[in-house]
């Protein structure tokens, strides 16, 4: 029997995406930091800041798990090249090469369609 190969999502990519999601939720992160600083002197601000920080962590983790699931289980043929690039051991270089090739092909298409 042929053993099915299990795809593995890179841990560095997961962590990077998680922290980017946290920063993206700036509307939660900024007030949480301010409240945590004020919470040094005012106890209820500390608890509110911790609650906002926990909410930001939960939302960011859920978003990154959804992205991870989509990358591992997508059957969209348009996403296949990206999926192969992300799930390979040399994922950083593959993503850079794929992005550069897409930019070059887009520039070629634009130059072909420009009026002369």
mmCIF file of C-alpha atoms in Angstrom:
data_model
loop_
_atom_site.group_PDB
_atom_site.id
_atom_site.type_symbol
_atom_site.label_atom_id
_atom_site.label_comp_id
_atom_site.label_asym_id
_atom_site.label_seq_id
_atom_site.Cartn_x
_atom_site.Cartn_y
_atom_site.Cartn_z
ATOM 1 C CA UNK A 1 0.000 0.000 0.000
ATOM 2 C CA UNK A 2 1.100 3.500 -0.772
ATOM 3 C CA UNK A 3 1.585 5.525 2.366
ATOM 4 C CA UNK A 4 0.072 9.001 2.183
ATOM 5 C CA UNK A 5 2.640 11.732 2.793
ATOM 6 C CA UNK A 6 1.655 14.089 5.592
ATOM 7 C CA UNK A 7 2.248 17.758 4.809
ATOM 8 C CA UNK A 8 3.852 19.772 7.553
ATOM 9 C CA UNK A 9 3.291 23.498 7.931
ATOM 10 C CA UNK A 10 6.574 25.285 8.858
ATOM 11 C CA UNK A 11 6.666 26.357 12.514
ATOM 12 C CA UNK A 12 8.554 29.578 11.692
ATOM 13 C CA UNK A 13 5.873 30.527 9.208
ATOM 14 C CA UNK A 14 3.171 29.833 11.806
ATOM 15 C CA UNK A 15 4.913 31.964 14.462
ATOM 16 C CA UNK A 16 5.577 34.796 12.022
ATOM 17 C CA UNK A 17 1.951 34.785 10.890
ATOM 18 C CA UNK A 18 0.741 34.679 14.501
ATOM 19 C CA UNK A 19 2.792 37.750 15.484
ATOM 20 C CA UNK A 20 1.744 39.573 12.330
ATOM 21 C CA UNK A 21 -1.888 38.855 13.203
ATOM 22 C CA UNK A 22 -1.331 40.229 16.710
ATOM 23 C CA UNK A 23 0.161 43.424 15.314
ATOM 24 C CA UNK A 24 -2.653 43.638 12.740
ATOM 25 C CA UNK A 25 -5.111 43.710 15.644
ATOM 26 C CA UNK A 26 -3.582 47.016 16.740
ATOM 27 C CA UNK A 27 -6.970 48.234 17.974
ATOM 28 C CA UNK A 28 -6.710 45.573 20.721
ATOM 29 C CA UNK A 29 -2.959 45.516 21.270
ATOM 30 C CA UNK A 30 -2.399 49.252 21.769
ATOM 31 C CA UNK A 31 -5.128 49.769 24.410
ATOM 32 C CA UNK A 32 -3.997 46.570 26.145
ATOM 33 C CA UNK A 33 -0.435 47.864 26.460
ATOM 34 C CA UNK A 34 -1.614 51.262 27.726
ATOM 35 C CA UNK A 35 -3.948 49.619 30.247
ATOM 36 C CA UNK A 36 -1.207 47.272 31.427
ATOM 37 C CA UNK A 37 1.103 50.226 32.055
ATOM 38 C CA UNK A 38 -1.628 52.124 33.916
ATOM 39 C CA UNK A 39 -2.429 48.839 35.679
ATOM 40 C CA UNK A 40 0.799 49.189 37.624
ATOM 41 C CA UNK A 41 -1.079 51.751 39.742
ATOM 42 C CA UNK A 42 -4.773 50.982 39.050
ATOM 43 C CA UNK A 43 -5.753 47.346 39.560
ATOM 44 C CA UNK A 44 -8.866 47.239 37.315
ATOM 45 C CA UNK A 45 -6.818 48.619 34.380
ATOM 46 C CA UNK A 46 -4.415 45.725 34.809
ATOM 47 C CA UNK A 47 -7.234 43.186 34.560
ATOM 48 C CA UNK A 48 -8.822 44.937 31.594
ATOM 49 C CA UNK A 49 -5.436 45.132 29.830
ATOM 50 C CA UNK A 50 -4.837 41.416 30.443
ATOM 51 C CA UNK A 51 -8.302 40.601 29.101
ATOM 52 C CA UNK A 52 -7.676 42.622 25.917
ATOM 53 C CA UNK A 53 -4.268 41.008 25.474
ATOM 54 C CA UNK A 54 -5.789 37.539 25.930
ATOM 55 C CA UNK A 55 -8.524 38.389 23.408
ATOM 56 C CA UNK A 56 -5.886 39.526 20.902
ATOM 57 C CA UNK A 57 -3.928 36.292 21.405
ATOM 58 C CA UNK A 58 -7.043 34.133 20.955
ATOM 59 C CA UNK A 59 -8.157 35.971 17.799
ATOM 60 C CA UNK A 60 -4.643 35.865 16.318
ATOM 61 C CA UNK A 61 -4.265 32.165 17.053
ATOM 62 C CA UNK A 62 -7.660 31.381 15.505
ATOM 63 C CA UNK A 63 -6.802 33.370 12.377
ATOM 64 C CA UNK A 64 -3.424 31.647 12.017
ATOM 65 C CA UNK A 65 -4.940 28.192 12.517
ATOM 66 C CA UNK A 66 -7.447 28.998 9.776
ATOM 67 C CA UNK A 67 -4.613 30.082 7.442
ATOM 68 C CA UNK A 68 -2.648 26.932 8.303
ATOM 69 C CA UNK A 69 -5.677 24.740 7.615
ATOM 70 C CA UNK A 70 -6.276 26.423 4.265
ATOM 71 C CA UNK A 71 -2.623 25.978 3.263
ATOM 72 C CA UNK A 72 -2.610 22.293 4.194
ATOM 73 C CA UNK A 73 -5.997 21.259 2.838
ATOM 74 C CA UNK A 74 -6.655 23.466 -0.183
ATOM 75 C CA UNK A 75 -7.582 21.676 -3.403
ATOM 76 C CA UNK A 76 -7.731 24.874 -5.472
ATOM 77 C CA UNK A 77 -5.540 24.393 -8.579
ATOM 78 C CA UNK A 78 -4.669 28.122 -8.616
ATOM 79 C CA UNK A 79 -3.188 27.790 -5.115
ATOM 80 C CA UNK A 80 -1.233 24.585 -5.856
ATOM 81 C CA UNK A 81 2.086 26.334 -6.662
ATOM 82 C CA UNK A 82 1.884 28.407 -3.474
ATOM 83 C CA UNK A 83 0.915 25.346 -1.454
ATOM 84 C CA UNK A 84 3.917 23.411 -2.769
ATOM 85 C CA UNK A 85 6.213 26.374 -2.048
ATOM 86 C CA UNK A 86 4.930 26.840 1.502
ATOM 87 C CA UNK A 87 5.039 23.161 2.449
ATOM 88 C CA UNK A 88 8.519 22.414 1.103
ATOM 89 C CA UNK A 89 11.572 22.267 3.402
ATOM 90 C CA UNK A 90 13.109 25.257 1.597
ATOM 91 C CA UNK A 91 9.923 27.321 1.845
ATOM 92 C CA UNK A 92 11.500 30.798 2.183
ATOM 93 C CA UNK A 93 13.484 30.612 -1.050
ATOM 94 C CA UNK A 94 10.596 28.951 -2.882
ATOM 95 C CA UNK A 95 8.164 31.715 -1.915
ATOM 96 C CA UNK A 96 10.665 34.399 -2.960
ATOM 97 C CA UNK A 97 11.264 32.690 -6.324
ATOM 98 C CA UNK A 98 7.556 32.176 -6.945
ATOM 99 C CA UNK A 99 6.765 35.792 -6.081
ATOM 100 C CA UNK A 100 9.537 37.104 -8.324
ATOM 101 C CA UNK A 101 8.416 34.939 -11.237
ATOM 102 C CA UNK A 102 4.814 36.138 -10.820
ATOM 103 C CA UNK A 103 5.987 39.776 -10.801
ATOM 104 C CA UNK A 104 8.098 39.232 -13.922
ATOM 105 C CA UNK A 105 5.225 37.543 -15.771
ATOM 106 C CA UNK A 106 2.888 40.358 -14.718
ATOM 107 C CA UNK A 107 5.358 42.976 -16.011
ATOM 108 C CA UNK A 108 5.663 41.089 -19.318
ATOM 109 C CA UNK A 109 1.877 40.968 -19.667
ATOM 110 C CA UNK A 110 1.631 44.690 -18.993
ATOM 111 C CA UNK A 111 4.323 45.537 -21.554
ATOM 112 C CA UNK A 112 2.586 43.365 -24.176
ATOM 113 C CA UNK A 113 -0.734 45.126 -23.609
ATOM 114 C CA UNK A 114 0.605 48.690 -23.568
ATOM 115 C CA UNK A 115 -0.254 50.836 -26.606
ATOM 116 C CA UNK A 116 2.677 51.672 -28.855
#
